[in-house]
Short mmCIF file of C-alpha atoms in Angstrom, two decimals:
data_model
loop_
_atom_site.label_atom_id
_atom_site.label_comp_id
_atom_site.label_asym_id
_atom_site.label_seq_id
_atom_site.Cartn_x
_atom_site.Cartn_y
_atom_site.Cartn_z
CA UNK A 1 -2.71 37.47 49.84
CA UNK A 2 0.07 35.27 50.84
CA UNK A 3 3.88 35.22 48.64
CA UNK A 4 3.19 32.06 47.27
CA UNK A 5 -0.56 32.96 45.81
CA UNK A 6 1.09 36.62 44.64
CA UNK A 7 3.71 34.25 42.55
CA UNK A 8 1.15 32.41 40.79
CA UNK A 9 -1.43 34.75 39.31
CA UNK A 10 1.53 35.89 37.04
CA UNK A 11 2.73 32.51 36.60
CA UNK A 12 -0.85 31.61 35.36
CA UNK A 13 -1.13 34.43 32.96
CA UNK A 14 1.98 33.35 31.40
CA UNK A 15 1.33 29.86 31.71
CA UNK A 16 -2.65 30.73 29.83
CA UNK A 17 -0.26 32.60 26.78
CA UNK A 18 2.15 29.83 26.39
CA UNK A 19 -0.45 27.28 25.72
CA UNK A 20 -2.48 29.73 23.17
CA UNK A 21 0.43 29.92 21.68
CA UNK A 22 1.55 26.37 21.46
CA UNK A 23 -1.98 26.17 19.69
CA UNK A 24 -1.02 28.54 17.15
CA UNK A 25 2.07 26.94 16.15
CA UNK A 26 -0.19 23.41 15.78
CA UNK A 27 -2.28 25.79 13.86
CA UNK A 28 -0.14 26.84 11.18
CA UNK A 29 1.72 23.37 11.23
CA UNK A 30 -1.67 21.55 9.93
CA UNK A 31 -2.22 24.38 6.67
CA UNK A 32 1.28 23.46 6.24
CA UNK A 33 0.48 19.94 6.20
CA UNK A 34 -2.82 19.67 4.70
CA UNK A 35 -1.23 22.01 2.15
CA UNK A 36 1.44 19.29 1.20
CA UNK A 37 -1.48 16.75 0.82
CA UNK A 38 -3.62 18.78 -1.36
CA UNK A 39 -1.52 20.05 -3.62
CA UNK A 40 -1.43 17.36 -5.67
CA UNK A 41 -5.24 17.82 -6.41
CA UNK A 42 -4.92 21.26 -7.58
CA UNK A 43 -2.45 20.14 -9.66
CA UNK A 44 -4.15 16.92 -11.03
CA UNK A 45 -5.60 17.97 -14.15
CA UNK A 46 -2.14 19.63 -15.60
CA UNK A 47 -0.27 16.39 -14.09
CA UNK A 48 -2.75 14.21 -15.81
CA UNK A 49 -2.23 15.87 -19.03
CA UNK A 50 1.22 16.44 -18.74
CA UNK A 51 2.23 12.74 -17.81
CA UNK A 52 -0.52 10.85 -19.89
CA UNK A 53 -2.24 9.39 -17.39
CA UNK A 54 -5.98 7.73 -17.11
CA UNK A 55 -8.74 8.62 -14.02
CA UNK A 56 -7.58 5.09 -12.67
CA UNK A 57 -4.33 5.75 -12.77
CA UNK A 58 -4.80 9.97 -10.64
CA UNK A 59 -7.01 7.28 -8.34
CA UNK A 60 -3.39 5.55 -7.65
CA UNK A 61 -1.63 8.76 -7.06
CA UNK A 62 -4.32 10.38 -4.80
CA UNK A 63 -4.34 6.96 -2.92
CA UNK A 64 -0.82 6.65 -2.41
CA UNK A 65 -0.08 8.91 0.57
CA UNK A 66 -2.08 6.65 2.43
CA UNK A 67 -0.76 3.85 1.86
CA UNK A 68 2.12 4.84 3.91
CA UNK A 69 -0.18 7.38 6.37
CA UNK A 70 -2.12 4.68 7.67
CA UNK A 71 0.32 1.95 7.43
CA UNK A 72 2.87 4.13 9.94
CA UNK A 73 0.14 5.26 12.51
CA UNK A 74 0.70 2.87 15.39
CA UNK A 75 4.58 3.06 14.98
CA UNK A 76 3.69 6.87 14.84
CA UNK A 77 1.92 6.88 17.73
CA UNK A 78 4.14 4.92 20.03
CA UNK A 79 7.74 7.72 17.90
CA UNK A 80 5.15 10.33 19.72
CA UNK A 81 5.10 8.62 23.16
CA UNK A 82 9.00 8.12 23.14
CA UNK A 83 10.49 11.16 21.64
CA UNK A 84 10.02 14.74 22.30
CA UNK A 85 7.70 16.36 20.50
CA UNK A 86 9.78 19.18 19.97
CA UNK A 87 12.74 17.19 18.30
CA UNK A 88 10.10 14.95 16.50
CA UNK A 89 8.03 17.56 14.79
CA UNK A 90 10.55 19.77 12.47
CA UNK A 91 12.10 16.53 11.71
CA UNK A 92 9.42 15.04 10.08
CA UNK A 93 8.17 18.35 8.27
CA UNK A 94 11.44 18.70 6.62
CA UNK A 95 11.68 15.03 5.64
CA UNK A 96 8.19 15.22 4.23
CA UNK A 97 8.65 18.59 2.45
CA UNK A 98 11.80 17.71 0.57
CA UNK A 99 9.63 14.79 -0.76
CA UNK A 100 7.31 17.29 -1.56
CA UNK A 101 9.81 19.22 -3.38
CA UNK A 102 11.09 15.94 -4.67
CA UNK A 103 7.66 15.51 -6.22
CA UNK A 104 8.50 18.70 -8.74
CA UNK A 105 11.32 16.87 -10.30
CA UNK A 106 9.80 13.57 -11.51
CA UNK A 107 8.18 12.61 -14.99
CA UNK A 108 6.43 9.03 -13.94
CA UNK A 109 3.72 7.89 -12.54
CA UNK A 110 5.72 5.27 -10.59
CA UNK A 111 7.84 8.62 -9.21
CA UNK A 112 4.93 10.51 -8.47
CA UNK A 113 3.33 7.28 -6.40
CA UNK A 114 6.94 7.13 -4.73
CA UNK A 115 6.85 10.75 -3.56
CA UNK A 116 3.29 10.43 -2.00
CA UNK A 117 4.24 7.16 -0.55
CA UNK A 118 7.43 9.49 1.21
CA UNK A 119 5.06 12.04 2.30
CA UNK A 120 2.82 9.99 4.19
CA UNK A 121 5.34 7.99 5.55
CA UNK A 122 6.95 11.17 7.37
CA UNK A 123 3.69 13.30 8.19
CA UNK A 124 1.98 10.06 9.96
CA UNK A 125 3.33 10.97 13.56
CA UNK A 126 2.02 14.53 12.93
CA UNK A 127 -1.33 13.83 13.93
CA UNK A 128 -1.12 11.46 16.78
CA UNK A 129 1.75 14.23 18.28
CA UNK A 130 -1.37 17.43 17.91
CA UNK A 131 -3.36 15.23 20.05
CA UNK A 132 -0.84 14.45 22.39
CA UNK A 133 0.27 18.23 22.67
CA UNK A 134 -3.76 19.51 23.37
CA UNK A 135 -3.78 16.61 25.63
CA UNK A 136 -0.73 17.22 27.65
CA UNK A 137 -1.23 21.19 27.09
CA UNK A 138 -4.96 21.69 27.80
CA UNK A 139 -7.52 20.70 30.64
CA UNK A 140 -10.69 18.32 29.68
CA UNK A 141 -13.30 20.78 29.46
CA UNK A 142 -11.69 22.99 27.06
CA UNK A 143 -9.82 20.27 24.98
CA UNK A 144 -12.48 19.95 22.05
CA UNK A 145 -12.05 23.96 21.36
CA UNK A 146 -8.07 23.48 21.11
CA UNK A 147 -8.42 20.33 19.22
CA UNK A 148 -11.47 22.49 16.95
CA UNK A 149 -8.83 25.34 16.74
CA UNK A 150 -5.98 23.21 15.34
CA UNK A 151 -8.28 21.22 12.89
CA UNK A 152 -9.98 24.13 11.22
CA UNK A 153 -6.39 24.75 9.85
CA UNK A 154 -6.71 22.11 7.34
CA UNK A 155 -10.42 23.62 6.37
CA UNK A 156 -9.28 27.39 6.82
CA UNK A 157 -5.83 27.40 5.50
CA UNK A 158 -7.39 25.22 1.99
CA UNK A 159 -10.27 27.66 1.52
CA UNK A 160 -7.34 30.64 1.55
CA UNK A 161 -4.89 28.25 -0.39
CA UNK A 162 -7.41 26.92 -3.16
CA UNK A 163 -7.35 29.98 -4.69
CA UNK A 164 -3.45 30.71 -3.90
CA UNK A 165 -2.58 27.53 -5.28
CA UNK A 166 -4.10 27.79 -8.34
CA UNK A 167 -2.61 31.03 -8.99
CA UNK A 168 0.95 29.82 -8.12
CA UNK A 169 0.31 27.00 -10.54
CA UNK A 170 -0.93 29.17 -13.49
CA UNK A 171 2.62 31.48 -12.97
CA UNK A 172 5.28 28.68 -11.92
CA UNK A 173 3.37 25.60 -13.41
CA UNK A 174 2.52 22.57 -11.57
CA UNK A 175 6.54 21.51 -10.79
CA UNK A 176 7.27 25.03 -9.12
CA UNK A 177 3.94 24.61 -7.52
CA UNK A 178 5.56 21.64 -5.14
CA UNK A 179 8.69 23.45 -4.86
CA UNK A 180 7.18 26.42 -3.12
CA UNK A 181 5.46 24.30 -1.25
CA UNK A 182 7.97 22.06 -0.03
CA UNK A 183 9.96 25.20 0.77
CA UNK A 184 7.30 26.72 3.06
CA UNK A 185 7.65 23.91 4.97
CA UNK A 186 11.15 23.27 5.85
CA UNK A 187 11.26 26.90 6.72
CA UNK A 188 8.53 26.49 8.98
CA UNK A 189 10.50 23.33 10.99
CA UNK A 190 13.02 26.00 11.75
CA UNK A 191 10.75 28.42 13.40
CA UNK A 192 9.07 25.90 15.43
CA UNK A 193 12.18 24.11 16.79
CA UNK A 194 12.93 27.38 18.01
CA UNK A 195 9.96 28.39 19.79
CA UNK A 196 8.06 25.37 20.78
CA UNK A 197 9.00 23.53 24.42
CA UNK A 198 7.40 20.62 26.19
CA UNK A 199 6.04 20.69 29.00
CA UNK A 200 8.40 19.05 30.97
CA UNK A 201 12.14 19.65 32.33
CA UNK A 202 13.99 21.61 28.77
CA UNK A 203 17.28 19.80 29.02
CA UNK A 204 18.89 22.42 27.28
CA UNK A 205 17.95 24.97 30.10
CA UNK A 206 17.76 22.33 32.79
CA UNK A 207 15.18 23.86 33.96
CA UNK A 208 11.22 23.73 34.24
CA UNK A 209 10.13 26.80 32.09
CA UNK A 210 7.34 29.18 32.69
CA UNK A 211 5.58 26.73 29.92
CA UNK A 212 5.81 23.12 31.73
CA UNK A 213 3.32 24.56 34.36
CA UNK A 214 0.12 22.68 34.57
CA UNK A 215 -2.58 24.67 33.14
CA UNK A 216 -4.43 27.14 35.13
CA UNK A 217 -7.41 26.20 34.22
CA UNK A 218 -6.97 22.58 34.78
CA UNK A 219 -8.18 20.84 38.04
CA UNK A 220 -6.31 19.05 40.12
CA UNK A 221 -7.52 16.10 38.17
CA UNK A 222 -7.06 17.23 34.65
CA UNK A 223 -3.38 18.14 35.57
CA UNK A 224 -2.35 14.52 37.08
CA UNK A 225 -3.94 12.90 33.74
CA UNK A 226 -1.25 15.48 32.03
CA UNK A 227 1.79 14.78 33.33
CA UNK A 228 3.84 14.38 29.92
CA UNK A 229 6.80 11.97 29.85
CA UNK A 230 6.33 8.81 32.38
CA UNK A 231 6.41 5.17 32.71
CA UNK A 232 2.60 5.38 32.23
CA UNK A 233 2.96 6.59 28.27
CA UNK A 234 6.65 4.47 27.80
CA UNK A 235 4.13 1.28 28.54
CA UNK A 236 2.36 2.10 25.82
CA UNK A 237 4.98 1.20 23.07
CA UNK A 238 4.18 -2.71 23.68
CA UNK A 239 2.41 -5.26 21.05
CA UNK A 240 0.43 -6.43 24.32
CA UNK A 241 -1.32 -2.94 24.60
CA UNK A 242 -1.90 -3.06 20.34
CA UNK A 243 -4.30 -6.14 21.28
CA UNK A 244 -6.28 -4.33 23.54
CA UNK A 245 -6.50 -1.03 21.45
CA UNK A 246 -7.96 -3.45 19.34
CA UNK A 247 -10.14 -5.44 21.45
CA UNK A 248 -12.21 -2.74 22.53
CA UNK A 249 -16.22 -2.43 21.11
CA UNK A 250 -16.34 1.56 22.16
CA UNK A 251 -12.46 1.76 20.65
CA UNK A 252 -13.85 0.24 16.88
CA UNK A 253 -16.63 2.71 17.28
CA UNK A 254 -14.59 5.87 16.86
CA UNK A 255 -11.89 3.96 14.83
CA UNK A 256 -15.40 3.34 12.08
CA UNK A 257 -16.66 6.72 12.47
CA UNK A 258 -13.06 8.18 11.68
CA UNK A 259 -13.24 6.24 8.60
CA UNK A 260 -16.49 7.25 7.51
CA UNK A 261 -15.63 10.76 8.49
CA UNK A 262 -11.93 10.63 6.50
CA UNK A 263 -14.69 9.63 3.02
CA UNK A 264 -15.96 12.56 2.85
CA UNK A 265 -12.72 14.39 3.49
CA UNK A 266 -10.44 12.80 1.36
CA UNK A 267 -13.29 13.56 -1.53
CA UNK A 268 -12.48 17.28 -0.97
CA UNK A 269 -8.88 17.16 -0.88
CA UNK A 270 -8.54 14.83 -3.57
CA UNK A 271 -11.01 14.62 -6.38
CA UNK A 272 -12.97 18.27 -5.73
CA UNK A 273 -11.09 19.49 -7.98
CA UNK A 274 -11.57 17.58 -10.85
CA UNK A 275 -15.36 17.19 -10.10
CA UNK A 276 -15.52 20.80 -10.45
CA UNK A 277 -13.45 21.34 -13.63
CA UNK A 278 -14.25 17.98 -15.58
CA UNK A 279 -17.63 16.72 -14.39
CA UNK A 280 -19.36 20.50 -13.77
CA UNK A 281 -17.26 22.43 -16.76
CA UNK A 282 -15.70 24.94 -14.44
CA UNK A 283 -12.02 26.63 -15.26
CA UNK A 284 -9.42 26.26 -13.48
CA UNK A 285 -9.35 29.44 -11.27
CA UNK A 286 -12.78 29.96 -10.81
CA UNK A 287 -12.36 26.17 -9.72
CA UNK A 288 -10.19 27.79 -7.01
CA UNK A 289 -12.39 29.69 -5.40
CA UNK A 290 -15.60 27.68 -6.01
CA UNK A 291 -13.52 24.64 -4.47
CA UNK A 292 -12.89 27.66 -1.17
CA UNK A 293 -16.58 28.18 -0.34
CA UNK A 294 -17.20 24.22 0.92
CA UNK A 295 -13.62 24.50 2.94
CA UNK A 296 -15.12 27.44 4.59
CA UNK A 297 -18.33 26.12 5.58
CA UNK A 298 -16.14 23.18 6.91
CA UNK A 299 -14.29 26.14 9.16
CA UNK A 300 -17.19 27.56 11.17
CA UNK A 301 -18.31 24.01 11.50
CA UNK A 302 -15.64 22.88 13.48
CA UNK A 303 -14.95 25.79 15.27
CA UNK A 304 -18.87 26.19 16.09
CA UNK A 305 -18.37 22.29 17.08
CA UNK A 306 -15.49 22.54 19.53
CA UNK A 307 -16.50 25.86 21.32
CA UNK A 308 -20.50 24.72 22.01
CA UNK A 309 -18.79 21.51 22.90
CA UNK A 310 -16.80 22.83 25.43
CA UNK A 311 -19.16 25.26 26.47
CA UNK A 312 -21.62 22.45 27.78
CA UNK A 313 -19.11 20.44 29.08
CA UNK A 314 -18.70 23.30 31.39
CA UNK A 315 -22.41 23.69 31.48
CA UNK A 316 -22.11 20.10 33.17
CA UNK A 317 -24.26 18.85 30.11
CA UNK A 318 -22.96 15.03 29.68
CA UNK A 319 -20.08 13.73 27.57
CA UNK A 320 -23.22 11.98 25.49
CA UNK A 321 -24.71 15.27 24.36
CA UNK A 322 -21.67 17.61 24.71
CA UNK A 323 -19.58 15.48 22.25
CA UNK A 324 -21.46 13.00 21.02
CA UNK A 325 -24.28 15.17 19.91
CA UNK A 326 -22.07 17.67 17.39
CA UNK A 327 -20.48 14.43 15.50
CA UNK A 328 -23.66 12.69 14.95
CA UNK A 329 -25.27 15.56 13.81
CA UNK A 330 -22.13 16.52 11.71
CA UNK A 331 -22.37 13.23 9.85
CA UNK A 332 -25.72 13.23 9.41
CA UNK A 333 -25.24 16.61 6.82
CA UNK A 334 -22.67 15.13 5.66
CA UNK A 335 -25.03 12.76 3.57
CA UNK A 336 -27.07 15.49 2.27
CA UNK A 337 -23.71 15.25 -0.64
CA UNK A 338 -26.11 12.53 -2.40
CA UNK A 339 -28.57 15.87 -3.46
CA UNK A 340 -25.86 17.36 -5.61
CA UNK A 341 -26.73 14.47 -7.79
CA UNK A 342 -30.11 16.26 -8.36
CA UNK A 343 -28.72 20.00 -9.05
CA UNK A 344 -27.32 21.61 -12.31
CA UNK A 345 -26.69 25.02 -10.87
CA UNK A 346 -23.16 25.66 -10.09
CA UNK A 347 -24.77 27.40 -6.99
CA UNK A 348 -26.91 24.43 -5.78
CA UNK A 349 -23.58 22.04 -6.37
CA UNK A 350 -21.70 24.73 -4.51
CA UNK A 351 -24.38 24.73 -1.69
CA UNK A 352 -24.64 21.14 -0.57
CA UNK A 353 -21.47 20.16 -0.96
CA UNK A 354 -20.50 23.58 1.89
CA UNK A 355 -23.24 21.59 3.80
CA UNK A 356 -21.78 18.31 3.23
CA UNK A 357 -18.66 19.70 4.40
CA UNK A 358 -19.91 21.96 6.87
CA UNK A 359 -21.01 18.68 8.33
CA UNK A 360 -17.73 16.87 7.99
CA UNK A 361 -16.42 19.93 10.09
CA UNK A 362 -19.11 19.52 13.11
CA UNK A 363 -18.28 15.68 13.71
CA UNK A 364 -14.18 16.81 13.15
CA UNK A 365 -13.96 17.25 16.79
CA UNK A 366 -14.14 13.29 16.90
CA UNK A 367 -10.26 13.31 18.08
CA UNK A 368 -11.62 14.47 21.30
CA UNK A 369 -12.63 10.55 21.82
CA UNK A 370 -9.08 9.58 21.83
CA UNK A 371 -8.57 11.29 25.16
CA UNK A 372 -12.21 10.46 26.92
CA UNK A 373 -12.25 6.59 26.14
CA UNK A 374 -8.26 5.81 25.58
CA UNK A 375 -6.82 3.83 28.57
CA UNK A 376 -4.69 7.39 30.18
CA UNK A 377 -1.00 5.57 29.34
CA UNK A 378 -1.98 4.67 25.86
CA UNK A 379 -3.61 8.00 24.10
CA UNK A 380 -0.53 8.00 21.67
CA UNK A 381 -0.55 4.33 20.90
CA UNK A 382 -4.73 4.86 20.46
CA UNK A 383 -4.45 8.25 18.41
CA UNK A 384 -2.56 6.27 16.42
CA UNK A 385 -4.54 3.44 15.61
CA UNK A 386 -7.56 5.62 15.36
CA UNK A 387 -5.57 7.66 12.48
CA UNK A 388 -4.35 4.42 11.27
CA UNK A 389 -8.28 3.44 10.45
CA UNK A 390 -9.25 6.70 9.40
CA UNK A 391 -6.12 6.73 6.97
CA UNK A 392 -7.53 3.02 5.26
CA UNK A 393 -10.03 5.42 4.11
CA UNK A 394 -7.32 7.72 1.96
CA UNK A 395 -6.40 4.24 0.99
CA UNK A 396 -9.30 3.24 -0.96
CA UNK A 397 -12.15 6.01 -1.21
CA UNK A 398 -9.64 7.51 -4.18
CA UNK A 399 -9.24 4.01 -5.84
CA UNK A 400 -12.93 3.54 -5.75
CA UNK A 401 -13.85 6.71 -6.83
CA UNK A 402 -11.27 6.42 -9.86
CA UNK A 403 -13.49 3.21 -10.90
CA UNK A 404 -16.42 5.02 -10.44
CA UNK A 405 -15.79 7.50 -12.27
CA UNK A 406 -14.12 6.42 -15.00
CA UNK A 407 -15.99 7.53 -17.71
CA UNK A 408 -16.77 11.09 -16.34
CA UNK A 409 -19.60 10.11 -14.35
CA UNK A 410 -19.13 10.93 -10.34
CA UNK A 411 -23.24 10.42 -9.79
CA UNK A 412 -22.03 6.48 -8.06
CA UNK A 413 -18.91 8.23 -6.55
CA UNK A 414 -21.19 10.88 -4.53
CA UNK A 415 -23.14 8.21 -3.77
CA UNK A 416 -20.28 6.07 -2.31
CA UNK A 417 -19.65 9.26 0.54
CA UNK A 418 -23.15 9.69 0.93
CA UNK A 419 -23.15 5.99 2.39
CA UNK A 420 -20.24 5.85 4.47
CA UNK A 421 -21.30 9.08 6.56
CA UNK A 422 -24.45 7.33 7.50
CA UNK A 423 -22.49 4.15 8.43
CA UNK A 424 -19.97 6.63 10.87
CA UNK A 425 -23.31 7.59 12.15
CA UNK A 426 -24.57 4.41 12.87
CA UNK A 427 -21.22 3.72 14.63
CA UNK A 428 -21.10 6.27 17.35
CA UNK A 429 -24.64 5.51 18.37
CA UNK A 430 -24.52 1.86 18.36
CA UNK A 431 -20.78 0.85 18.91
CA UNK A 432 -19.68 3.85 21.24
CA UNK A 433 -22.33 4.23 23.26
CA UNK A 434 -21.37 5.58 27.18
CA UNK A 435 -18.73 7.84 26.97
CA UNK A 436 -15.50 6.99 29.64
CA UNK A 437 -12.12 6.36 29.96
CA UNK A 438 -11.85 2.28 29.20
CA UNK A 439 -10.05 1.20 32.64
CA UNK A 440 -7.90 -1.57 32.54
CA UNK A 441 -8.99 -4.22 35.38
CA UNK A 442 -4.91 -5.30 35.31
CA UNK A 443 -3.28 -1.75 35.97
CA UNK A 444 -2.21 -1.03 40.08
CA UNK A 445 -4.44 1.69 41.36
CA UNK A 446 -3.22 3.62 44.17
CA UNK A 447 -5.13 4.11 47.51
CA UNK A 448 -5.68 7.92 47.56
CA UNK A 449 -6.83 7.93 43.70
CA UNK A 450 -10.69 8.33 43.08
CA UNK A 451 -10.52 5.04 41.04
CA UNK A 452 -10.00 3.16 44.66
CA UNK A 453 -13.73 3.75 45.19
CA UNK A 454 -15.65 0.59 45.15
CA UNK A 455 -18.06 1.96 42.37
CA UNK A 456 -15.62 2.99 40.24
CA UNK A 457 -13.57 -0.35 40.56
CA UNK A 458 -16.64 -1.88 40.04
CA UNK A 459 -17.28 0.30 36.67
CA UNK A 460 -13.68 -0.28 35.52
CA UNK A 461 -13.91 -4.21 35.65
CA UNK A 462 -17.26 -3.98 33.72
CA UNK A 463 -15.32 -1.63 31.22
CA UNK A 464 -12.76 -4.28 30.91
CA UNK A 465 -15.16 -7.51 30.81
CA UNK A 466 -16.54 -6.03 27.92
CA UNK A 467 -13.38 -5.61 25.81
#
């Protein structure tokens, strides 16, 4: 064995730990924000009661994070492919946990709206900078299991929390209940400003640490499609590339399916709750831990999702199957929430809606898309406008529910999700289709890349003619 080949087994050992734990700080940093969403729904009913206020009007509040969410995607997205991540990420999770703690103080609903409108407004880069991280951090074929890992925090850490929240609310009311919360999180922007580091040149070190290494087990492919800060991802903060993130038939496919997708979720982490307690008579712990048992099921489905995903990848089954397969499937349980309509069993109500979610966890993998069909220099700009559709549907799914279920009635508003998961369906099988990178026809290619191949040329102006 040679010097240099005795240097980089260790190297690679270290190299396979840093990015595990890079995933476990992206981990804990979505409970923390999912946490900060969802809150507010665990608190709705005392909020509701407390401040006088109608189903429309909790249809306003839940709504309002999104407003801002969606609205500062793209700008999000092209903040994440100018600024380091590790500067950019415990700034926004302070500035969106003292609005969170903000949120305790108020006593209107014009305050509350306010506060939600701040929180969204700060966490939108958060999402758009995980899938930049996995991207930069993790090789292809194992990139739907990191991107599983870090998503099943918002199902995991909400099954554990349900029940945590509604316990911290019973003890410190519904005010202390966003304190705490907004407290957790500012503490947690300290720890991971000090023990997060890109993966490029630490200008504080001025050196390349042990962590900037290309992953080990990356090809020599994967790794040049990784290389973090260049003029590649600075092009992307340009209106010119906005048009063609927009202009792209297989682009609107996963930006439609994330919408569909985000109806069903933003059911859970808004109106659950309420469902539970108002429409099915529950109280308000054992809504807590009824409310768990569907954010569980939506665990192991994302987790089962990424890993099988990843596994055929490797298995050299195609992108179609491998990726496609999990989200149409996913969606297509997702519908079976329309049967809870036909139950009266707390147990039966409890059981479709963990397969309805459970569902909405297999097709949560859908991020992956970003990365296999984004042109490589714009996966911030596209992660951002993907989250910026998905986020139109925190936008109005709460609104609409509100109206539909005005007058204690959520039969229409089950129906309402039931519908848009079989429209996200119909989306990645008819607007998707072939799953690849979109080239750009325009872009130089260099000689000695595998895109100088006649086919593939020929492929990339076909991808292009049909934007």
């Amino acid at each position: 064995m040679t010097t240099t080949q005795q240097m980089k087994t260790p190297v690679a050992k270290r190299k396979g730990k840093s990015k595990f734990a890079v995933l476990a700080l992206i981990f804990l940093s979505v409970v923390i924000n999912y946490m900060d969403r969802t809150n507010i729904s665990v608190a709705a009913q005392a909020i509701s009661d407390d401040l006088e206020l109608t189903k429309v009007q909790m249809g306003i509040i839940f709504s309002a994070f999104a407003w801002t969410y969606s609205i500062m995607q793209i700008p999000g997205g092209m903040l994440v492919d100018s600024v380091r991540i590790r500067i950019l990420y415990p700034v926004i999770l302070v500035a969106w946990s003292l609005a969170t703690i903000v949120q305790g103080m108020v006593s209107s609903l014009a305050a509350v709206v306010g506060c939600r409108m701040a929180i969204g407004f700060f966490e939108a880069p958060s999402y758009p900078a995980n899938n930049k991280i996995v991207t930069q951090w993790f090789g292809e074929h194992e990139r739907a299991g990191a991107i599983a890992v870090y998503t099943s925090g918002q199902f995991i850490g909400l099954a554990f929390l349900m029940p945590v929240l509604a316990i911290i609310q019973q003890w410190f009311g519904w005010r202390g209940l966003f304190f705490i919360s907004g407290g957790i999180g500012i503490l947690w922007a300290g720890v991971w400003y000090l023990l997060y580091r890109d993966p490029v040149v630490d200008d504080e070190m001025h050196d390349t640490p042990d962590d900037a290494l290309p992953t080990s087990s990356a090809n020599a492919a994967e790794q040049a499609q990784q290389v973090p800060v260049t003029a590649h991802t600075q092009a992307t903060a340009s209106w010119s590339n906005i048009k063609i993130a927009f202009s792209s038939r297989k682009l609107w496919g996963i930006y439609i399916g994330q919408f569909c997708l985000g109806g069903t979720l933003i059911f859970f982490l808004t109106w659950f709750p309420t469902y539970l307690a108002e429409y099915r008579g529950l109280s308000e712990l054992t809504t807590g831990f009824v409310a768990s048992i569907p954010f569980l099921a939506a665990f192991f489905g994302v987790l089962l999702s990424g890993f099988v995903s990843d596994w055929l990848v490797r298995k050299g089954v195609s992108n179609e199957v491998a990726r496609k397969a999990p989200i149409i499937l996913g969606l297509l349980l997702s519908s079976s929430v329309i049967f809870a309509n036909y139950v009266e069993s707390t147990q039966w109500v409890t059981f479709f809606l963990s397969v309805t979610f459970f569902g909405n966890g297999l097709a949560s993998i859908n991020w992956v898309f970003v990365s296999l069909i984004a042109p490589k220099h714009m996966v911030g700009l596209v992660g951002g406008c993907f989250n910026f559709i998905g986020g139109l549907s925190a936008v109005t799914v709460p609104i609409a529910i509100g109206y539909l279920a005005k007058d204690g009635d959520f039969r229409p508003a089950l129906v309402l999700v039931a519908a848009l998961a079989l429209i996200g369906l119909c989306s990645y099988i008819f607007l998707v289709g072939k799953v690849e990178q979109i080239q750009l026809p325009n872009l130089a290619v260099d000689s000695d890349s595998p895109s100088s191949d006649p086919s593939v040329k020929n492929q990339s102006e076909a991808a292009g003619g049909a934007q």
